[in-house]
């Protein structure tokens, strides 16, 4: 297992390295650079001026030296500076990541709180009309476009409850309740598909578990059906749901980009979209490294966890 | 919060207080492209900088030149020497005193090629700038330049010592204006706070202004309706239409100096042929565009805005402004085209209005002998293609200028700095050169009439429409006035009633 | 003749029983079938030209003339949705095909050859997989320029690791099975073994995943168009319609509501189909995403 852990860690480094190269090349292949956007379409700029500004920003260096320079900075703990604000990008990312993490954690929390009971319920009433209806509802939940849901929620709340604070962002440390109130709609928009998918996973693993021998034993011992479902089956069914959290984290971040855009939340997703539009290379580079790094590390930890829970995995 | 003792005293003295000082929440859709007033000249930057910086002169809501940081000025008889008497006791937000050295530094900074200032060409007739013994600023021009005073309003004065000491204006802003730069959260908000020591007593009335960057139109609308935001500046007609019937919301309008246009590259087919350019003008129905994309809130555009009453030639006088698809087809046939003339129209995708207009234009042209492929581009890509003249035609929105020269010379003069169309016409060149340095208003008028008549139908730009500029505010927002050049300079006298 | 008819009868009734036993499959089939019909026969079925403008009739609600109302240019929303299904299916179908052909193929050869090839391929896939889907797609489209084709390529690249990872597992089992070993022993070439023995055994996994991926690809395409970087106007696209309609929610919510529902139905259909296929073809896979 130790050796496996070693190879996995090495893979992790390789993946992050690959991500940084792809990001670096990709953003520089996008037509237009920060200088052109800074100067705007309505400008009267000479070629010399463009060259001067480009030189000031270090954009006239060969790609490979730009990359090595950046990489060297990363190893020294320096992610570079924002082209636009001049602030260290590390600080800019830290200032924004909280919102995205809050949104992600709230959505995940909602998924677990609502998804588990719903999944158990569906397993319990399997085969009835109610089961089909809830299953259909969860599939609709998975396929509903979150950006559409977000807009519809804003609109509906505006029509029905105009005093409900559906938009605007208040930092948690300034006004915890106001912050949470404004996070409700984004959380619902982002988390609904996850609720649906958690409940589906729980349902099917519960169904498998309910057919296992130990459950039959528990039933034979005279435990109530509810006791069986919640006491025994659920504990075993939880594992696949938890191991899926890694995948969900990836989905949630992708979804957060659009949801933050709709609700005007100052999160990492909007930071990255803005940085791409403004060709703020150091910021894109660092933000994508942070996001993918987080994703890869979460999945790595889950792999490790899984190995500990289920030693058979190590042999795969 | 500032000067609490003084404020408390004032509150007692002036009971009841008519307005409350507070921070105005404003929502706009675009992030500023850097803050350096000499480098970043996009609307999104100007919106913010107009409250932070000031020029020697200023433009008021009637588009007249009024004093700014210069209290008064004199012009020599040969109209080549200007002497500006500066306002006394003015300080920059960082405490540095404002004087002639700052003005000289700012002008030289704009003219310096190293700065790469897009507005440099507006001032390229300046041969000398310096301070005289009385602390006045004297500027000498190589030739008389009628629009000079108006143009100076766009040259913001920055603190010399701060910039020379390594301060980076692209990232922070230090001016003399009514509001000072406080905090910039990228893509989220920019907070300006009131400049307590502003030279114009009693201004600004607000404690501060927060520019919230809200890309989603629905969110902005709902935000205004629920008083999360109190002001939505420079919005499209569609949004104005959606919010105007909301309770406690009022919509202000003014003629916009910005115009929509189709620009054509005169060096590549099909628009290298003036006949094809004329055909395009006949094929376009400007009134229909006004209806479809502006919800009726627009007028057909000639090369000069109808807001500039003394300069504009009425569009009724341009033959090709009569919508006539058959005439367009005939012109195309004359130009030797037997098949529909196909070309790619690149549209500036960051403005919904432009995307809308280009769809209407595409539909109109396709019914009049053209075959248009629409390519909606992201801002960065669009700017790159635009600069490199890498287009057959593009659709965009251009900011207006208060003087014809400010627009014509750089756009239509052979080799002009924004003549990305590579347009060249010896006659137009000579008219522009003469009008630029003529001190005779009547002569300038007749020359610019010639220019307009020549450009309207066969020029490289098909001017489409001047729209109406809308701003929506909460009903209790007082004192805000719309300026046709989209400036937010009236924020300084804006207040929120209690 | 009689036997054929009887057989047909029998198949019909057994199909009918299958559908009755799986009502969700029935719903999925109906939704997918309707979309396919819309997509194939769009020009015949749409009552109006999807890009034809009629300003006088703009922003109307549903009526006899315009079943689902009109958008801001007075274009018929129903006609645009029918054509929207066409572009939506073309983009998502192409993208899944690209992902399956390249990603799936890479997964299969990784499993078949193992060792260094396996490690290199799967690390490459891990690298792609580490990017949030939307973000990588945005980056690729930004590089290639926003066109329908590039959207399909972008989503295809983003989905490659999903197919590679999914097919590698079962392919590994098959590659180590007795009959593949036997095939190698009698000197059959690698390609022949892969095509004759490995891939045919993966059909059900491929079918299920393709259907589920179509469902999400439709959503990704819509999200990209919504952000303004997918399908370009005036081409009718469901995501773009939603994006254009949202400015008018307070004036005329119809365009937004109907185009949103259209996206939902498109995605829902393929998801139900994939789900039901999984249940019927391979009960062991049931419940996994």
PDB file of C-alpha atoms in Angstrom, chain B residues 117-318:
ATOM      1  CA  UNK B 117      -1.638  56.884 -24.749  1.00  0.00           C
ATOM      2  CA  UNK B 118      -4.539  56.401 -27.177  1.00  0.00           C
ATOM      3  CA  UNK B 119      -5.516  60.056 -26.800  1.00  0.00           C
ATOM      4  CA  UNK B 120      -2.073  61.370 -27.766  1.00  0.00           C
ATOM      5  CA  UNK B 121      -3.168  62.154 -31.344  1.00  0.00           C
ATOM      6  CA  UNK B 122      -5.764  64.609 -30.014  1.00  0.00           C
ATOM      7  CA  UNK B 123      -2.891  66.709 -28.733  1.00  0.00           C
ATOM      8  CA  UNK B 124      -0.247  66.238 -31.379  1.00  0.00           C
ATOM      9  CA  UNK B 125      -0.351  69.903 -32.392  1.00  0.00           C
ATOM     10  CA  UNK B 126       1.132  70.915 -29.035  1.00  0.00           C
ATOM     11  CA  UNK B 127       4.658  72.184 -29.581  1.00  0.00           C
ATOM     12  CA  UNK B 128       5.352  73.562 -26.147  1.00  0.00           C
ATOM     13  CA  UNK B 129       3.884  73.421 -22.683  1.00  0.00           C
ATOM     14  CA  UNK B 130       5.238  75.147 -19.600  1.00  0.00           C
ATOM     15  CA  UNK B 131       4.461  77.200 -16.505  1.00  0.00           C
ATOM     16  CA  UNK B 132       4.947  80.952 -16.432  1.00  0.00           C
ATOM     17  CA  UNK B 133       6.037  82.971 -13.421  1.00  0.00           C
ATOM     18  CA  UNK B 134       2.510  83.518 -12.166  1.00  0.00           C
ATOM     19  CA  UNK B 135       1.943  79.754 -11.938  1.00  0.00           C
ATOM     20  CA  UNK B 136      -0.225  79.755 -15.061  1.00  0.00           C
ATOM     21  CA  UNK B 137       0.109  77.052 -17.680  1.00  0.00           C
ATOM     22  CA  UNK B 138       0.950  78.125 -21.193  1.00  0.00           C
ATOM     23  CA  UNK B 139       0.372  75.800 -24.127  1.00  0.00           C
ATOM     24  CA  UNK B 140       1.569  76.559 -27.646  1.00  0.00           C
ATOM     25  CA  UNK B 141       0.168  74.869 -30.735  1.00  0.00           C
ATOM     26  CA  UNK B 142       1.819  74.584 -34.131  1.00  0.00           C
ATOM     27  CA  UNK B 143      -1.449  75.583 -35.805  1.00  0.00           C
ATOM     28  CA  UNK B 144      -4.774  76.890 -34.614  1.00  0.00           C
ATOM     29  CA  UNK B 145      -6.894  73.954 -33.408  1.00  0.00           C
ATOM     30  CA  UNK B 146     -10.504  74.862 -32.786  1.00  0.00           C
ATOM     31  CA  UNK B 147     -11.570  71.824 -30.752  1.00  0.00           C
ATOM     32  CA  UNK B 148      -8.609  72.131 -28.396  1.00  0.00           C
ATOM     33  CA  UNK B 149     -10.478  73.326 -25.293  1.00  0.00           C
ATOM     34  CA  UNK B 150     -13.047  70.559 -25.594  1.00  0.00           C
ATOM     35  CA  UNK B 151     -10.367  67.932 -26.061  1.00  0.00           C
ATOM     36  CA  UNK B 152      -8.520  69.088 -22.967  1.00  0.00           C
ATOM     37  CA  UNK B 153     -11.439  67.888 -20.845  1.00  0.00           C
ATOM     38  CA  UNK B 154     -10.396  64.335 -21.684  1.00  0.00           C
ATOM     39  CA  UNK B 155      -6.809  64.855 -20.517  1.00  0.00           C
ATOM     40  CA  UNK B 156      -6.974  64.026 -16.841  1.00  0.00           C
ATOM     41  CA  UNK B 157      -4.429  65.645 -14.564  1.00  0.00           C
ATOM     42  CA  UNK B 158      -2.396  63.194 -12.497  1.00  0.00           C
ATOM     43  CA  UNK B 159      -0.021  63.960  -9.586  1.00  0.00           C
ATOM     44  CA  UNK B 160       3.534  64.348 -10.932  1.00  0.00           C
ATOM     45  CA  UNK B 161       5.395  63.443  -7.756  1.00  0.00           C
ATOM     46  CA  UNK B 162       3.315  60.348  -7.190  1.00  0.00           C
ATOM     47  CA  UNK B 163       3.870  58.970 -10.689  1.00  0.00           C
ATOM     48  CA  UNK B 164       7.549  59.869 -10.765  1.00  0.00           C
ATOM     49  CA  UNK B 165       7.919  58.220  -7.375  1.00  0.00           C
ATOM     50  CA  UNK B 166       6.858  54.914  -8.947  1.00  0.00           C
ATOM     51  CA  UNK B 167       3.106  55.040  -8.320  1.00  0.00           C
ATOM     52  CA  UNK B 168       1.216  52.883 -10.798  1.00  0.00           C
ATOM     53  CA  UNK B 169      -1.899  54.606 -12.065  1.00  0.00           C
ATOM     54  CA  UNK B 170      -3.138  51.498 -13.810  1.00  0.00           C
ATOM     55  CA  UNK B 171      -3.771  49.901 -10.422  1.00  0.00           C
ATOM     56  CA  UNK B 172      -4.706  52.784  -8.174  1.00  0.00           C
ATOM     57  CA  UNK B 173      -6.125  56.171  -9.026  1.00  0.00           C
ATOM     58  CA  UNK B 174      -5.039  59.475  -7.502  1.00  0.00           C
ATOM     59  CA  UNK B 175      -6.811  62.544  -8.811  1.00  0.00           C
ATOM     60  CA  UNK B 176      -8.322  65.808  -7.659  1.00  0.00           C
ATOM     61  CA  UNK B 177     -11.944  64.854  -8.298  1.00  0.00           C
ATOM     62  CA  UNK B 178     -14.933  64.722  -5.951  1.00  0.00           C
ATOM     63  CA  UNK B 179     -14.392  61.050  -5.113  1.00  0.00           C
ATOM     64  CA  UNK B 180     -11.227  59.187  -4.236  1.00  0.00           C
ATOM     65  CA  UNK B 181     -10.327  55.629  -5.065  1.00  0.00           C
ATOM     66  CA  UNK B 182     -10.779  53.325  -2.113  1.00  0.00           C
ATOM     67  CA  UNK B 183     -10.988  49.631  -2.986  1.00  0.00           C
ATOM     68  CA  UNK B 184     -11.024  47.480  -6.114  1.00  0.00           C
ATOM     69  CA  UNK B 185     -12.273  43.914  -5.900  1.00  0.00           C
ATOM     70  CA  UNK B 186     -11.713  42.651  -9.459  1.00  0.00           C
ATOM     71  CA  UNK B 187     -14.898  41.806 -11.357  1.00  0.00           C
ATOM     72  CA  UNK B 188     -16.935  42.589  -8.279  1.00  0.00           C
ATOM     73  CA  UNK B 189     -16.845  46.182  -7.193  1.00  0.00           C
ATOM     74  CA  UNK B 190     -14.945  49.421  -7.020  1.00  0.00           C
ATOM     75  CA  UNK B 191     -15.529  51.650  -4.041  1.00  0.00           C
ATOM     76  CA  UNK B 192     -14.999  55.402  -4.197  1.00  0.00           C
ATOM     77  CA  UNK B 193     -15.296  57.580  -1.118  1.00  0.00           C
ATOM     78  CA  UNK B 194     -16.057  61.281  -0.949  1.00  0.00           C
ATOM     79  CA  UNK B 195     -13.087  63.626  -1.225  1.00  0.00           C
ATOM     80  CA  UNK B 196     -13.558  65.664   1.969  1.00  0.00           C
ATOM     81  CA  UNK B 197     -11.314  68.418   0.719  1.00  0.00           C
ATOM     82  CA  UNK B 198     -12.912  68.814  -2.714  1.00  0.00           C
ATOM     83  CA  UNK B 199     -12.465  72.355  -4.001  1.00  0.00           C
ATOM     84  CA  UNK B 200     -16.096  72.791  -5.044  1.00  0.00           C
ATOM     85  CA  UNK B 201     -17.679  73.510  -1.652  1.00  0.00           C
ATOM     86  CA  UNK B 202     -20.622  71.367  -0.661  1.00  0.00           C
ATOM     87  CA  UNK B 203     -19.747  68.666  -3.148  1.00  0.00           C
ATOM     88  CA  UNK B 204     -19.896  65.750  -3.356  1.00  0.00           C
ATOM     89  CA  UNK B 205     -23.144  65.155  -1.518  1.00  0.00           C
ATOM     90  CA  UNK B 206     -22.756  61.415  -1.197  1.00  0.00           C
ATOM     91  CA  UNK B 207     -20.439  59.647   1.245  1.00  0.00           C
ATOM     92  CA  UNK B 208     -19.285  57.404  -1.522  1.00  0.00           C
ATOM     93  CA  UNK B 209     -20.155  55.509  -4.662  1.00  0.00           C
ATOM     94  CA  UNK B 210     -19.840  51.777  -5.079  1.00  0.00           C
ATOM     95  CA  UNK B 211     -19.613  50.494  -8.642  1.00  0.00           C
ATOM     96  CA  UNK B 212     -20.955  46.939  -8.520  1.00  0.00           C
ATOM     97  CA  UNK B 213     -20.075  44.852 -11.541  1.00  0.00           C
ATOM     98  CA  UNK B 214     -23.143  42.764 -12.282  1.00  0.00           C
ATOM     99  CA  UNK B 215     -23.020  40.973 -15.650  1.00  0.00           C
ATOM    100  CA  UNK B 216     -26.524  39.508 -15.446  1.00  0.00           C
ATOM    101  CA  UNK B 217     -29.195  41.928 -16.720  1.00  0.00           C
ATOM    102  CA  UNK B 218     -31.977  40.252 -14.748  1.00  0.00           C
ATOM    103  CA  UNK B 219     -29.993  40.641 -11.557  1.00  0.00           C
ATOM    104  CA  UNK B 220     -29.421  44.326 -12.243  1.00  0.00           C
ATOM    105  CA  UNK B 221     -33.127  44.885 -12.934  1.00  0.00           C
ATOM    106  CA  UNK B 222     -34.259  43.055  -9.825  1.00  0.00           C
ATOM    107  CA  UNK B 223     -31.526  44.790  -7.824  1.00  0.00           C
ATOM    108  CA  UNK B 224     -32.843  48.202  -8.845  1.00  0.00           C
ATOM    109  CA  UNK B 225     -36.439  47.209  -8.145  1.00  0.00           C
ATOM    110  CA  UNK B 226     -35.537  45.963  -4.668  1.00  0.00           C
ATOM    111  CA  UNK B 227     -33.292  48.944  -3.865  1.00  0.00           C
ATOM    112  CA  UNK B 228     -30.120  46.859  -3.684  1.00  0.00           C
ATOM    113  CA  UNK B 229     -28.804  49.178  -6.380  1.00  0.00           C
ATOM    114  CA  UNK B 230     -29.919  52.782  -6.714  1.00  0.00           C
ATOM    115  CA  UNK B 231     -28.523  53.636 -10.117  1.00  0.00           C
ATOM    116  CA  UNK B 232     -28.077  51.746 -13.392  1.00  0.00           C
ATOM    117  CA  UNK B 233     -26.116  54.065 -15.680  1.00  0.00           C
ATOM    118  CA  UNK B 234     -26.085  53.903 -19.496  1.00  0.00           C
ATOM    119  CA  UNK B 235     -28.435  50.966 -19.998  1.00  0.00           C
ATOM    120  CA  UNK B 236     -29.924  49.584 -23.216  1.00  0.00           C
ATOM    121  CA  UNK B 237     -33.464  50.425 -24.256  1.00  0.00           C
ATOM    122  CA  UNK B 238     -34.618  46.885 -23.538  1.00  0.00           C
ATOM    123  CA  UNK B 239     -33.617  47.147 -19.888  1.00  0.00           C
ATOM    124  CA  UNK B 240     -35.021  50.659 -19.566  1.00  0.00           C
ATOM    125  CA  UNK B 241     -38.290  49.337 -20.949  1.00  0.00           C
ATOM    126  CA  UNK B 242     -38.331  46.551 -18.380  1.00  0.00           C
ATOM    127  CA  UNK B 243     -37.762  48.765 -15.353  1.00  0.00           C
ATOM    128  CA  UNK B 244     -39.645  51.930 -16.256  1.00  0.00           C
ATOM    129  CA  UNK B 245     -42.977  50.759 -14.876  1.00  0.00           C
ATOM    130  CA  UNK B 246     -41.565  49.510 -11.607  1.00  0.00           C
ATOM    131  CA  UNK B 247     -42.671  51.506  -8.541  1.00  0.00           C
ATOM    132  CA  UNK B 248     -40.091  53.949  -7.153  1.00  0.00           C
ATOM    133  CA  UNK B 249     -37.972  53.761 -10.271  1.00  0.00           C
ATOM    134  CA  UNK B 250     -37.440  56.592 -12.712  1.00  0.00           C
ATOM    135  CA  UNK B 251     -35.783  56.472 -16.091  1.00  0.00           C
ATOM    136  CA  UNK B 252     -33.754  59.375 -17.440  1.00  0.00           C
ATOM    137  CA  UNK B 253     -32.966  59.707 -21.103  1.00  0.00           C
ATOM    138  CA  UNK B 254     -30.763  61.756 -23.375  1.00  0.00           C
ATOM    139  CA  UNK B 255     -29.496  61.506 -26.912  1.00  0.00           C
ATOM    140  CA  UNK B 256     -26.411  59.305 -26.964  1.00  0.00           C
ATOM    141  CA  UNK B 257     -23.239  60.615 -28.569  1.00  0.00           C
ATOM    142  CA  UNK B 258     -22.248  57.028 -29.306  1.00  0.00           C
ATOM    143  CA  UNK B 259     -23.370  55.582 -32.579  1.00  0.00           C
ATOM    144  CA  UNK B 260     -23.633  52.135 -34.042  1.00  0.00           C
ATOM    145  CA  UNK B 261     -21.779  51.491 -37.241  1.00  0.00           C
ATOM    146  CA  UNK B 262     -20.733  49.023 -39.867  1.00  0.00           C
ATOM    147  CA  UNK B 263     -17.072  49.554 -40.706  1.00  0.00           C
ATOM    148  CA  UNK B 264     -15.731  48.336 -44.045  1.00  0.00           C
ATOM    149  CA  UNK B 265     -12.191  47.517 -45.081  1.00  0.00           C
ATOM    150  CA  UNK B 266     -11.503  49.520 -48.244  1.00  0.00           C
ATOM    151  CA  UNK B 267      -8.493  47.437 -49.269  1.00  0.00           C
ATOM    152  CA  UNK B 268     -10.089  43.991 -49.557  1.00  0.00           C
ATOM    153  CA  UNK B 269     -13.098  42.786 -51.585  1.00  0.00           C
ATOM    154  CA  UNK B 270     -15.960  43.367 -51.645  1.00  0.00           C
ATOM    155  CA  UNK B 271     -15.779  46.787 -49.955  1.00  0.00           C
ATOM    156  CA  UNK B 272     -12.741  48.039 -51.858  1.00  0.00           C
ATOM    157  CA  UNK B 273     -15.338  49.158 -54.412  1.00  0.00           C
ATOM    158  CA  UNK B 274     -17.174  52.381 -53.407  1.00  0.00           C
ATOM    159  CA  UNK B 275     -20.251  51.125 -55.291  1.00  0.00           C
ATOM    160  CA  UNK B 276     -20.509  48.141 -52.971  1.00  0.00           C
ATOM    161  CA  UNK B 277     -20.198  50.423 -49.958  1.00  0.00           C
ATOM    162  CA  UNK B 278     -22.979  52.575 -51.374  1.00  0.00           C
ATOM    163  CA  UNK B 279     -25.082  49.474 -52.046  1.00  0.00           C
ATOM    164  CA  UNK B 280     -24.700  48.490 -48.405  1.00  0.00           C
ATOM    165  CA  UNK B 281     -26.057  51.876 -47.364  1.00  0.00           C
ATOM    166  CA  UNK B 282     -29.089  51.474 -49.607  1.00  0.00           C
ATOM    167  CA  UNK B 283     -29.653  47.951 -48.303  1.00  0.00           C
ATOM    168  CA  UNK B 284     -29.740  49.071 -44.681  1.00  0.00           C
ATOM    169  CA  UNK B 285     -33.010  50.286 -43.220  1.00  0.00           C
ATOM    170  CA  UNK B 286     -31.955  52.535 -40.373  1.00  0.00           C
ATOM    171  CA  UNK B 287     -35.483  53.138 -39.148  1.00  0.00           C
ATOM    172  CA  UNK B 288     -36.105  49.407 -38.925  1.00  0.00           C
ATOM    173  CA  UNK B 289     -32.879  48.966 -36.932  1.00  0.00           C
ATOM    174  CA  UNK B 290     -34.073  51.698 -34.591  1.00  0.00           C
ATOM    175  CA  UNK B 291     -37.329  49.809 -34.094  1.00  0.00           C
ATOM    176  CA  UNK B 292     -35.835  46.354 -33.767  1.00  0.00           C
ATOM    177  CA  UNK B 293     -32.673  46.863 -31.743  1.00  0.00           C
ATOM    178  CA  UNK B 294     -33.333  50.175 -29.975  1.00  0.00           C
ATOM    179  CA  UNK B 295     -37.060  49.679 -29.354  1.00  0.00           C
ATOM    180  CA  UNK B 296     -37.749  52.823 -31.330  1.00  0.00           C
ATOM    181  CA  UNK B 297     -35.435  54.932 -29.183  1.00  0.00           C
ATOM    182  CA  UNK B 298     -32.957  55.921 -31.888  1.00  0.00           C
ATOM    183  CA  UNK B 299     -32.523  58.135 -34.924  1.00  0.00           C
ATOM    184  CA  UNK B 300     -30.636  57.465 -38.151  1.00  0.00           C
ATOM    185  CA  UNK B 301     -27.017  58.470 -37.841  1.00  0.00           C
ATOM    186  CA  UNK B 302     -24.989  60.601 -40.176  1.00  0.00           C
ATOM    187  CA  UNK B 303     -21.266  61.020 -39.718  1.00  0.00           C
ATOM    188  CA  UNK B 304     -21.907  63.735 -37.112  1.00  0.00           C
ATOM    189  CA  UNK B 305     -24.271  63.398 -34.173  1.00  0.00           C
ATOM    190  CA  UNK B 306     -27.495  65.417 -34.462  1.00  0.00           C
ATOM    191  CA  UNK B 307     -26.707  66.487 -30.897  1.00  0.00           C
ATOM    192  CA  UNK B 308     -24.004  68.692 -32.446  1.00  0.00           C
ATOM    193  CA  UNK B 309     -26.634  70.913 -34.027  1.00  0.00           C
ATOM    194  CA  UNK B 310     -24.211  73.410 -35.514  1.00  0.00           C
ATOM    195  CA  UNK B 311     -22.231  70.766 -37.406  1.00  0.00           C
ATOM    196  CA  UNK B 312     -24.537  67.932 -38.426  1.00  0.00           C
ATOM    197  CA  UNK B 313     -25.862  67.683 -41.980  1.00  0.00           C
ATOM    198  CA  UNK B 314     -29.459  66.376 -41.742  1.00  0.00           C
ATOM    199  CA  UNK B 315     -29.562  62.722 -42.768  1.00  0.00           C
ATOM    200  CA  UNK B 316     -32.509  63.417 -45.128  1.00  0.00           C
ATOM    201  CA  UNK B 317     -29.962  64.999 -47.453  1.00  0.00           C
ATOM    202  CA  UNK B 318     -28.067  61.734 -47.936  1.00  0.00           C
TER     203      UNK B 318
END
